Coordinates of C-alpha atoms and ligand atoms in Angstrom, one line a residue:
M329 CA 0.0 -0.1 0.1
A330 CA 1.3 3.4 -1.0
K331 CA 2.4 5.9 1.9
Y332 CA 1.0 8.8 2.3
V333 CA 1.0 11.9 4.9
F334 CA -2.0 14.2 5.5
G335 CA -3.0 17.7 6.3
I336 CA -6.4 18.7 8.2
D337 CA -7.6 21.6 8.6
L338 CA -9.9 21.3 11.7
G339 CA -12.1 24.2 11.3
T340 CA -14.9 25.8 13.9
T341 CA -17.6 25.3 11.3
Y342 CA -16.0 23.1 8.7
S343 CA -13.1 21.0 8.4
C344 CA -10.9 19.5 5.4
I345 CA -8.3 16.8 4.7
A346 CA -5.9 17.2 2.2
Y347 CA -2.6 15.3 1.2
V348 CA 0.3 15.6 -1.4
D349 CA -0.2 13.1 -4.6
E350 CA 2.4 11.1 -6.5
T351 CA 2.8 13.6 -8.8
G352 CA 3.6 16.1 -5.8
R353 CA 0.4 17.9 -6.2
A354 CA -1.5 19.2 -2.7
T355 CA -4.9 17.8 -3.4
V356 CA -7.9 18.0 -1.1
I357 CA -9.6 14.5 -0.6
N358 CA -13.6 14.4 -0.7
N359 CA -15.8 13.5 2.0
S360 CA -17.9 10.0 1.3
E361 CA -20.8 12.6 0.4
G362 CA -18.5 13.9 -2.1
T363 CA -17.8 17.1 -0.7
N364 CA -14.4 19.5 -0.4
T365 CA -15.3 20.5 3.7
T366 CA -17.2 18.4 6.3
P367 CA -19.5 20.2 8.9
S368 CA -17.7 20.0 11.8
V369 CA -21.1 19.1 13.6
V370 CA -21.5 15.8 15.4
N371 CA -24.3 14.3 16.6
F372 CA -24.5 11.3 18.7
A373 CA -27.2 8.9 16.9
S374 CA -26.7 5.8 19.4
Q375 CA -24.5 4.6 22.4
N376 CA -22.1 3.3 19.4
Q377 CA -22.7 5.6 16.7
V378 CA -22.2 9.2 15.7
V379 CA -23.2 11.2 13.0
V380 CA -20.5 13.7 11.4
G381 CA -21.0 16.6 8.8
Q382 CA -23.7 17.5 6.6
V383 CA -26.3 15.2 7.8
A384 CA -25.4 15.5 11.6
K385 CA -25.7 19.7 10.6
E386 CA -29.1 18.8 9.5
N387 CA -30.2 16.7 12.4
A388 CA -29.1 19.8 14.4
V389 CA -32.9 20.8 13.6
I390 CA -34.8 18.0 14.9
D391 CA -32.3 16.7 17.8
P392 CA -30.4 19.7 18.9
Q393 CA -29.6 18.2 22.5
N394 CA -27.2 15.6 21.0
T395 CA -25.6 18.0 18.6
S396 CA -22.2 19.4 18.9
S397 CA -21.4 22.4 17.0
L398 CA -18.5 24.6 17.1
V399 CA -16.6 22.2 19.4
K400 CA -13.4 24.1 18.7
T401 CA -14.2 27.1 20.2
L402 CA -13.9 25.0 23.7
L403 CA -10.8 23.2 22.8
G404 CA -8.4 23.6 25.7
K405 CA -11.1 26.0 27.2
S406 CA -13.0 23.4 29.1
D407 CA -13.4 19.9 29.9
F408 CA -17.1 19.9 28.6
A409 CA -18.7 19.8 25.3
I410 CA -22.0 18.1 25.5
S411 CA -23.7 15.6 27.8
Y412 CA -25.1 12.1 25.8
N413 CA -26.8 9.4 27.7
G414 CA -25.2 10.7 31.1
D415 CA -21.7 10.7 29.7
N416 CA -20.1 14.1 29.5
K417 CA -18.3 14.5 26.5
S418 CA -14.8 16.5 26.3
P419 CA -14.1 18.9 23.4
E420 CA -11.3 16.3 22.3
E421 CA -13.4 13.3 21.9
V422 CA -16.1 15.3 20.4
S423 CA -13.0 16.7 18.1
A424 CA -11.7 13.2 17.6
Y425 CA -15.1 12.1 16.1
I426 CA -14.6 15.2 13.4
L427 CA -11.1 13.6 12.6
R428 CA -12.1 10.2 12.3
K429 CA -14.8 10.9 9.8
L430 CA -12.1 13.0 7.7
T431 CA -9.8 10.3 8.0
E432 CA -11.7 7.3 7.7
D433 CA -13.6 8.9 4.6
A434 CA -10.0 9.8 3.0
A435 CA -8.9 6.1 3.6
K436 CA -11.6 4.6 1.8
L437 CA -11.5 7.3 -1.3
I438 CA -7.5 6.9 -1.9
D439 CA -7.6 3.5 -0.6
A440 CA -4.3 4.3 1.6
E441 CA -4.0 4.1 5.4
V442 CA -4.6 7.4 7.2
K443 CA -2.2 7.9 9.9
D444 CA 0.2 10.5 10.0
V445 CA -1.1 14.1 9.9
V446 CA -0.5 17.4 10.3
I447 CA -3.3 19.3 12.2
T448 CA -3.5 23.3 12.1
C449 CA -5.0 25.6 14.5
P450 CA -5.7 29.0 14.7
A451 CA -2.1 31.2 15.7
Y452 CA -4.0 32.7 18.9
F453 CA -4.2 29.2 20.4
G454 CA -2.0 29.2 23.3
T455 CA -0.1 25.8 24.7
A456 CA -3.8 24.6 26.0
E457 CA -5.4 24.9 23.0
R458 CA -2.7 23.3 21.1
T459 CA -2.2 20.7 23.3
A460 CA -6.1 19.9 23.1
T461 CA -5.5 19.8 19.0
K462 CA -3.3 17.4 19.6
N463 CA -4.9 15.2 22.0
A464 CA -7.8 15.3 19.8
G465 CA -5.9 13.7 16.9
T466 CA -4.6 10.7 19.0
I467 CA -8.1 9.9 20.4
A468 CA -8.9 9.5 16.5
G469 CA -6.1 7.3 16.7
L470 CA -3.8 9.4 14.6
N471 CA 0.0 9.9 14.7
V472 CA -0.1 14.3 15.0
L473 CA 3.3 14.9 13.5
E474 CA 2.6 18.4 14.2
V475 CA -0.1 21.2 15.1
I476 CA 0.9 24.4 12.9
S477 CA -0.9 27.4 12.6
E478 CA -3.8 27.8 10.3
P479 CA -2.3 31.2 8.1
T480 CA 1.2 29.8 8.3
A481 CA -0.1 26.4 6.7
A482 CA -1.9 28.7 4.2
A483 CA 1.3 30.4 3.6
L484 CA 3.3 27.6 3.1
Y485 CA 0.9 26.4 0.1
Y486 CA 1.1 29.8 -1.3
G487 CA 4.9 29.8 -1.1
C488 CA 4.6 26.5 -3.1
I489 CA 2.2 27.6 -5.8
K490 CA 4.7 30.1 -7.4
E491 CA 8.0 31.6 -6.6
H492 CA 7.8 34.5 -4.7
D493 CA 10.6 37.1 -4.1
E494 CA 10.9 38.3 -0.7
K495 CA 7.9 40.3 0.8
T496 CA 5.6 40.7 3.5
I497 CA 2.2 39.1 3.2
L498 CA -0.9 39.9 5.5
V499 CA -3.1 36.9 5.6
Y500 CA -6.6 38.1 6.3
D501 CA -8.4 34.5 7.4
L502 CA -12.4 35.0 8.5
G503 CA -13.6 31.6 8.8
G504 CA -17.1 30.3 10.4
G505 CA -16.0 31.1 13.9
T506 CA -13.1 32.7 13.9
F507 CA -10.6 35.5 12.4
D508 CA -7.1 35.6 12.5
V509 CA -5.0 38.3 11.1
T510 CA -1.3 37.0 10.5
I511 CA 1.7 39.0 8.9
M512 CA 4.7 36.9 7.5
R513 CA 7.7 37.6 5.5
I514 CA 8.3 34.9 2.6
N515 CA 11.7 34.5 0.5
A516 CA 12.7 31.7 -1.2
D517 CA 14.2 30.2 2.1
S518 CA 12.0 30.7 4.9
I519 CA 8.4 31.9 6.1
E520 CA 9.0 34.2 9.2
V521 CA 5.9 35.1 11.3
V522 CA 6.5 39.2 12.0
C523 CA 3.0 39.2 14.0
S524 CA -0.8 37.6 14.3
D525 CA -3.8 38.9 15.8
G526 CA -7.5 37.6 15.6
N527 CA -10.6 37.6 17.4
H528 CA -11.5 33.7 18.5
E529 CA -15.2 34.7 18.4
L530 CA -15.9 36.3 15.3
G531 CA -16.6 34.4 12.5
G532 CA -19.1 33.4 9.1
K533 CA -21.6 32.6 12.4
D534 CA -22.2 35.9 13.3
W535 CA -22.8 37.2 9.9
D536 CA -25.6 34.5 9.7
E537 CA -26.8 35.3 13.7
A538 CA -27.2 39.1 11.9
I539 CA -29.2 37.8 9.0
M540 CA -31.4 35.6 11.6
R541 CA -32.2 38.7 13.9
Y542 CA -32.9 40.7 10.7
L543 CA -35.1 37.8 9.2
A544 CA -37.1 37.1 12.6
S545 CA -37.8 40.8 12.8
E546 CA -39.0 40.9 9.4
F547 CA -41.1 38.1 9.7
A548 CA -42.4 39.4 12.8
S549 CA -43.7 42.5 11.4
E550 CA -45.3 41.1 8.1
N551 CA -47.2 38.4 10.1
G552 CA -47.8 40.2 13.5
F553 CA -46.1 37.4 15.5
N554 CA -44.7 38.3 18.7
G555 CA -43.6 34.7 20.2
E556 CA -40.0 33.2 20.4
F557 CA -39.2 30.7 17.8
D558 CA -39.2 27.2 19.0
E559 CA -36.1 25.2 19.0
Y560 CA -37.0 23.8 15.8
A561 CA -38.1 27.3 14.3
Q562 CA -34.6 28.3 15.2
Q563 CA -32.2 25.9 13.8
N564 CA -34.0 25.8 10.3
L565 CA -34.0 30.0 10.6
R566 CA -29.9 29.3 11.0
L567 CA -29.5 27.0 8.0
K568 CA -31.7 29.2 6.0
A569 CA -29.8 32.1 6.6
E570 CA -26.5 30.9 6.3
K571 CA -27.7 29.5 2.6
A572 CA -29.0 33.1 2.0
K573 CA -25.9 34.8 3.2
Q574 CA -23.8 32.4 0.9
Q575 CA -26.1 33.3 -2.1
L576 CA -25.5 36.6 -1.7
S577 CA -21.9 36.4 -2.1
S578 CA -22.9 35.9 -5.4
R579 CA -26.5 37.6 -6.2
E580 CA -27.8 41.4 -5.1
E581 CA -31.0 40.1 -3.6
I582 CA -32.3 37.1 -2.5
P583 CA -35.8 35.8 -1.3
V584 CA -36.3 33.7 2.1
M585 CA -39.4 31.6 2.4
L586 CA -39.8 31.1 6.6
D587 CA -42.1 29.1 8.4
A588 CA -42.9 29.5 12.4
A589 CA -45.6 28.7 14.2
G590 CA -47.9 27.6 11.4
L591 CA -47.1 31.0 9.7
V592 CA -45.1 31.5 6.6
A593 CA -43.8 34.6 5.1
R594 CA -41.2 35.5 2.0
I595 CA -38.6 38.1 2.4
N596 CA -36.7 39.8 0.3
L597 CA -32.9 40.4 1.5
S598 CA -30.5 42.7 -0.7
R599 CA -27.1 42.8 -0.6
T600 CA -26.8 46.1 0.5
V601 CA -29.2 45.6 3.7
F602 CA -27.1 42.5 4.4
E603 CA -23.5 45.0 4.7
E604 CA -25.3 47.2 6.4
I605 CA -26.7 45.2 9.4
T606 CA -23.1 43.5 10.0
A607 CA -21.0 46.4 9.0
S608 CA -19.9 46.5 12.4
L609 CA -18.9 42.8 12.5
L610 CA -16.7 43.6 9.2
N611 CA -14.8 46.6 11.2
Q612 CA -14.0 44.6 14.1
T613 CA -11.9 42.5 11.3
I614 CA -10.5 46.0 10.0
E615 CA -9.6 47.4 13.4
K616 CA -7.8 44.0 14.1
T617 CA -5.7 44.4 10.7
D618 CA -4.9 47.7 11.3
A619 CA -3.6 47.0 14.6
A620 CA -1.5 43.9 13.1
I621 CA -0.2 46.2 10.1
A622 CA 1.1 48.8 13.2
I623 CA 3.0 46.4 15.0
A624 CA 4.8 45.1 11.6
E625 CA 5.2 48.7 10.4
A626 CA 6.9 49.5 13.8
K627 CA 9.0 46.5 13.0
G628 CA 9.8 47.9 9.9
F629 CA 7.7 45.7 7.3
K630 CA 5.5 46.8 4.8
V631 CA 2.8 44.7 3.9
D632 CA 3.2 43.9 -0.2
E633 CA 0.3 41.6 -0.2
I634 CA -2.8 40.8 0.8
I635 CA -3.9 37.0 0.8
L636 CA -7.6 36.0 1.8
V637 CA -8.3 32.5 3.3
G638 CA -11.2 31.0 5.0
G639 CA -14.8 30.9 3.8
S640 CA -16.1 33.8 4.8
T641 CA -13.9 35.6 2.3
R642 CA -16.0 34.9 -0.5
M643 CA -18.3 37.9 1.1
P644 CA -17.8 40.6 -1.4
Q645 CA -17.8 43.1 1.2
V646 CA -14.5 41.8 2.5
T647 CA -12.7 42.7 -0.7
E648 CA -14.1 45.9 -1.1
A649 CA -13.2 46.9 2.4
L650 CA -9.7 45.9 2.5
M651 CA -9.4 47.5 -1.2
E652 CA -10.9 50.8 0.0
K653 CA -9.1 50.9 3.3
Y654 CA -5.2 49.8 1.8
G655 CA -5.1 50.5 -1.6
L656 CA -4.3 46.7 -2.5
E657 CA -6.0 44.0 -4.6
P658 CA -6.5 41.2 -2.0
K659 CA -5.6 37.9 -3.7
V660 CA -8.2 35.0 -3.4
L661 CA -6.1 31.9 -1.8
E662 CA -8.7 28.8 -2.4
P663 CA -10.6 29.6 0.8
D664 CA -11.6 26.6 1.9
E665 CA -8.7 24.2 0.6
A666 CA -5.8 26.2 1.0
V667 CA -5.0 25.7 5.3
A668 CA -5.6 21.8 4.4
K669 CA -3.3 21.7 1.5
G670 CA -0.2 23.7 3.1
A671 CA -0.5 21.8 6.2
A672 CA -0.4 18.7 3.7
I673 CA 2.7 19.7 2.5
H674 CA 4.1 20.7 5.8
A675 CA 3.3 17.2 6.5
V676 CA 5.6 15.9 3.9
N677 CA 8.3 18.6 5.1
V678 CA 8.0 16.8 8.5
Y679 CA 8.2 13.4 8.1
I680 CA 10.8 13.8 5.3
H681 CA 13.4 15.6 8.0
K682 CA 12.2 12.9 10.5
Q683 CA 13.1 10.2 8.1
K684 CA 16.4 11.8 7.2
N685 CA 16.6 12.1 11.0
I686 CA 17.6 15.8 10.8
S687 CA 17.9 16.8 14.2
G688 CA 16.8 20.6 15.0
F689 CA 14.2 20.4 12.4
G690 CA 11.5 20.4 14.8
D691 CA 13.1 23.4 16.8
S692 CA 11.7 25.6 13.6
G693 CA 8.3 23.9 13.8
D694 CA 5.5 26.0 14.6
G695 CA 4.2 26.4 18.2
A696 CA 4.1 22.6 17.5
S697 CA 3.3 19.2 19.1
H698 CA 5.6 17.0 18.1
D699 CA 5.5 13.4 18.3
E700 CA 9.3 12.1 19.8
N701 CA 8.1 8.7 19.2
A702 CA 8.3 9.2 15.8
T703 CA 11.7 10.6 15.4
A704 CA 15.2 9.0 16.1
G705 CA 15.9 5.8 14.9
V706 CA 12.8 4.7 14.1
E707 CA 12.5 3.4 10.4
L708 CA 9.8 5.2 8.9
E709 CA 8.4 4.1 5.3
E710 CA 8.9 5.5 1.8
L711 CA 6.5 7.9 1.0
A712 CA 4.2 7.5 -2.3
V713 CA 5.4 10.7 -3.6
V714 CA 9.1 11.3 -4.5
P715 CA 10.1 14.9 -2.9
E716 CA 13.6 15.0 -4.6
L717 CA 12.1 14.3 -7.9
I718 CA 9.5 16.9 -7.9
G719 CA 11.3 19.5 -5.6
I720 CA 8.8 19.4 -2.9
S721 CA 11.8 19.5 -0.7
G722 CA 13.4 22.2 -2.1
K723 CA 10.3 24.4 -1.8
V724 CA 9.3 23.5 1.6
K725 CA 10.3 26.4 3.3
P726 CA 11.1 26.5 7.4
I727 CA 9.0 28.5 9.4
I728 CA 10.5 31.1 11.6
V729 CA 7.3 32.1 14.3
A730 CA 6.9 34.4 16.7
T731 CA 5.3 34.4 20.3
T732 CA 1.8 34.2 20.2
K733 CA 1.2 35.1 24.0
S734 CA 2.8 37.7 26.4
F735 CA 4.7 35.9 29.6
A736 CA 4.5 38.4 32.8
L737 CA 5.9 38.5 36.3
K738 CA 4.4 40.3 39.5
V739 CA 6.5 43.1 40.4
L740 CA 6.0 45.9 42.7
K741 CA 5.8 48.8 40.7
E742 CA 5.8 52.1 43.2
S743 CA 4.6 49.7 45.8
E744 CA 1.7 49.0 43.5
E745 CA 1.5 45.1 42.3
Q746 CA 1.9 45.2 38.4
C747 CA 2.2 42.5 36.0
F748 CA 5.9 43.0 34.2
N749 CA 5.9 41.8 30.5
M750 CA 9.2 39.8 30.2
I751 CA 8.2 38.3 27.1
I752 CA 5.8 40.2 24.8
K753 CA 3.5 38.9 22.3
N754 CA 4.9 39.0 18.5
E755 CA 8.5 38.3 19.6
K756 CA 10.5 36.6 17.0
M757 CA 11.8 32.8 18.1
D758 CA 14.8 32.5 16.1
N759 CA 16.5 29.2 17.4
G760 CA 12.8 27.4 18.5
A761 CA 12.9 29.1 21.7
I762 CA 13.5 32.5 23.5
H763 CA 15.3 33.4 27.1
I764 CA 14.6 36.7 28.7
T765 CA 16.6 37.2 32.2
R766 CA 16.1 40.5 34.1
Q767 CA 17.2 41.3 37.8
F768 CA 14.7 42.4 40.7
G769 CA 14.9 43.3 44.1
T770 CA 13.2 41.6 47.2
A771 CA 10.7 43.7 48.2
E772 CA 11.4 43.7 52.0
D773 CA 14.1 42.6 54.5
N774 CA 14.6 39.3 56.1
Q775 CA 12.0 37.5 53.8
D776 CA 11.6 33.7 53.5
T777 CA 10.8 33.1 49.9
A778 CA 10.6 35.4 47.0
E779 CA 7.3 34.5 45.0
L780 CA 7.6 34.4 41.4
V781 CA 4.1 34.7 40.1
V782 CA 3.6 34.0 36.3
Y783 CA 1.1 35.0 34.2
E784 CA 0.4 34.3 30.3
S785 CA -2.2 37.2 28.3
D786 CA -2.6 39.1 25.1
Y787 CA -1.5 42.6 26.3
M788 CA 1.6 43.8 25.0
E789 CA 2.5 46.9 27.2
E790 CA 5.2 46.7 29.4
Y791 CA 2.9 46.6 32.9
Y792 CA -0.3 46.0 33.3
D793 CA -2.8 45.4 36.2
V794 CA -2.6 41.7 38.1
E795 CA -6.4 41.9 38.4
L796 CA -7.2 41.6 34.4
V797 CA -5.4 37.7 34.3
E798 CA -5.2 35.0 36.6
P799 CA -2.0 33.6 37.0
L800 CA -0.2 30.7 35.4
G801 CA 1.8 29.4 38.1
T802 CA 4.1 29.9 40.8
A803 CA 7.7 29.5 41.4
S804 CA 8.9 30.4 45.2
L805 CA 12.4 30.8 45.6
E806 CA 13.9 29.9 49.2
L807 CA 15.8 32.5 50.5
P808 CA 18.6 32.8 53.6
G809 CA 15.6 34.9 55.7
S810 CA 18.7 37.5 56.1
L811 CA 18.7 39.5 53.2
P812 CA 18.1 43.4 53.1
A813 CA 15.2 44.7 50.9
G814 CA 16.5 45.3 47.4
A815 CA 18.8 41.9 47.6
P816 CA 18.9 40.7 43.9
I817 CA 17.0 38.2 42.7
E818 CA 17.7 37.0 38.6
V819 CA 14.4 35.7 37.0
T820 CA 14.8 34.2 33.4
F821 CA 11.8 33.1 31.4
T822 CA 12.6 30.4 28.6
L823 CA 9.5 29.9 26.4
N824 CA 10.0 27.3 23.5
T825 CA 7.6 27.2 20.3
E826 CA 5.6 24.4 21.9
G827 CA 4.3 27.3 24.4
I828 CA 5.8 25.9 27.6
L829 CA 7.0 28.2 29.8
V830 CA 10.0 27.4 32.1
V831 CA 11.1 30.0 34.7
T832 CA 14.0 30.5 37.1
G833 CA 14.8 32.1 40.2
V834 CA 18.3 33.0 41.1
D835 CA 19.0 34.6 44.5
M836 CA 22.2 36.4 43.6
T837 CA 23.4 36.6 47.5
S838 CA 23.6 33.0 48.1
G839 CA 23.2 31.2 44.4
K840 CA 20.3 28.9 45.8
D841 CA 18.0 28.9 42.7
V842 CA 14.6 27.5 41.8
K843 CA 13.0 26.2 38.4
V844 CA 9.9 25.6 37.3
T845 CA 7.8 24.5 34.3
M846 CA 4.5 26.4 33.9
Q847 CA 1.5 24.2 33.1
S848 CA -1.2 25.4 31.5
T849 CA -4.3 24.2 33.6
G850 CA -7.0 22.3 31.1
I851 CA -4.8 20.1 29.8
M852 CA -5.9 16.3 29.5
A853 CA -4.0 13.6 31.2
Q854 CA -2.2 11.1 28.8
E855 CA -4.3 8.1 30.6
K856 CA -7.3 10.2 29.9
V857 CA -6.4 10.6 26.6
E858 CA -5.6 6.6 26.0
E859 CA -8.7 5.8 28.1
L860 CA -10.9 8.3 25.1
K861 CA -8.9 6.5 22.6
E862 CA -10.2 3.3 23.1
K863 CA -13.7 4.4 23.8
S864 CA -13.8 6.2 20.6
R865 CA -12.7 2.5 19.0
Q866 CA -16.2 1.2 19.9
V867 CA -17.7 4.1 18.4
A868 CA -18.7 3.8 14.5
V869 CA -18.4 7.0 12.6
M870 CA -21.3 7.9 9.9
Ligands
AMP312 P1 -14.4 27.8 7.1 O1 -14.1 27.9 8.5 O2 -12.8 28.6 6.6 O3 -14.6 26.6 6.0 O4 -15.3 29.0 6.6 C1 -16.8 28.2 7.1 C2 -17.2 29.8 6.7 O5 -17.5 30.0 5.3 C3 -19.1 29.5 7.1 O6 -19.3 30.5 7.9 C4 -19.6 29.5 5.6 O7 -21.1 30.1 6.0 C5 -18.7 30.3 5.1 N1 -18.9 30.5 3.4 C6 -18.6 29.6 2.9 N2 -19.2 29.7 1.7 C7 -19.6 31.1 1.0 C8 -20.1 31.9 0.5 N3 -19.9 31.9 -0.6 N4 -20.4 33.4 1.0 C9 -20.4 33.8 2.0 N5 -19.8 33.0 2.9 C10 -19.5 31.7 2.7

């Protein structure tokens, strides 16, 4: 059987799988319904059967209690997604069913094993979310080679489809549930992330909801209906709103037929009205884009090209707003497929590097979770694609990432407790890690310990209020108890591309030190991952 590796775009509303075929072409594999993307919706049909995709999305109307949508927004943030038959399902477990639907359909279609994968996630995902993404893959029985950022994957694909001179590109990624903006430098040798930002709660679904509100209010005024839509009517309205939105990308006006509470109405929706009722949403993306451009410019980079990815960039208002604001004509990069294809190309790259056992390659990865089991000394099968022949390995570029979060230490500033950012978001991580060392003084005479309280956030200022964020963790440095106030303490933050932060504190007087690895809470225990993997095997995915 020919050996392939795969790229998976695990999206908030739609997911997609791709591979690099024998000829070296990145290709999306359709699901068993024949479509290139699969709704990320999971319907628990029975104890040993789940339905994923379009059918589940339609089932959401009749069986909302047993249907999970938008589960990606919970990854790494919650241990609960949905309850079925008294059993609480985690976001990792639910996401694993989406991954199984994609990979099992793909395996059937191309008649090959689907095992080694690169999965993508939004650029702003921190350690907990990235680890949860990887764990979803493991529960699905996959070997996750790496988790990389969606815009980086899109840029990799963009970098592969044509030769580029050194330039600065802005990837504007508006999907179903998230918005991401990333600025990157690309040249023949590498891709370097300059900065990224986003809003994980803003996406096509918000445009759908704006239409839902509009249609509901038109329905009410036409029929004199002043009740609430029941759950069925609400889900139906949701499906119609999304369909109307998509049609408005190519038509100026469309009629929508609505029925609820035994009443019927035909409502006309024009693109002009649609754009009016969603202008504030679009504006939020422009504000984030502005902020990212300002950061890039402060680093001396001017954006040369804007690339559009994500299904929602099909809305003409996106291109129009970006053109008007920045005077650049955005390039549309296969909105549904670019991320999965870029991930597939990266999967080939990672796999070959593991095969050649090139040490240090992983260090240039993208905030990734690597599978140590598949590295050094393990025999790997030859890929069906011969990369050297078709120049893939020549084209694929190493990725230099930037930090996706800021990390701070609690300090006293003018007798006020403040967070002092040691590592600021969007700092370049040249060799796969960043080390920052600073000296501080003890606060009082004769302290027994110095508590190094650490925070993770999106704040980019040097100082911010301690009340704004929950601490990530604490390292306690024992002191001799005889030091005067202001005795020097050296603190080092070391952050690797996997988002793992190690905090070291040294009492410069006695030389005593403390070293603590900060673990985000909410990361699933490995035993639990294995247990869910076993459990998932008992369930058939349709
Ligand atoms: P993605 O997460 O990138 O797959 O994007 C999914 C989002 O794109 C969903 O909100 C879709 O409704 C939206 N979408 C797909 N096709 C279109 C279209 N033709 N016009 C507007 N939005 C679309």
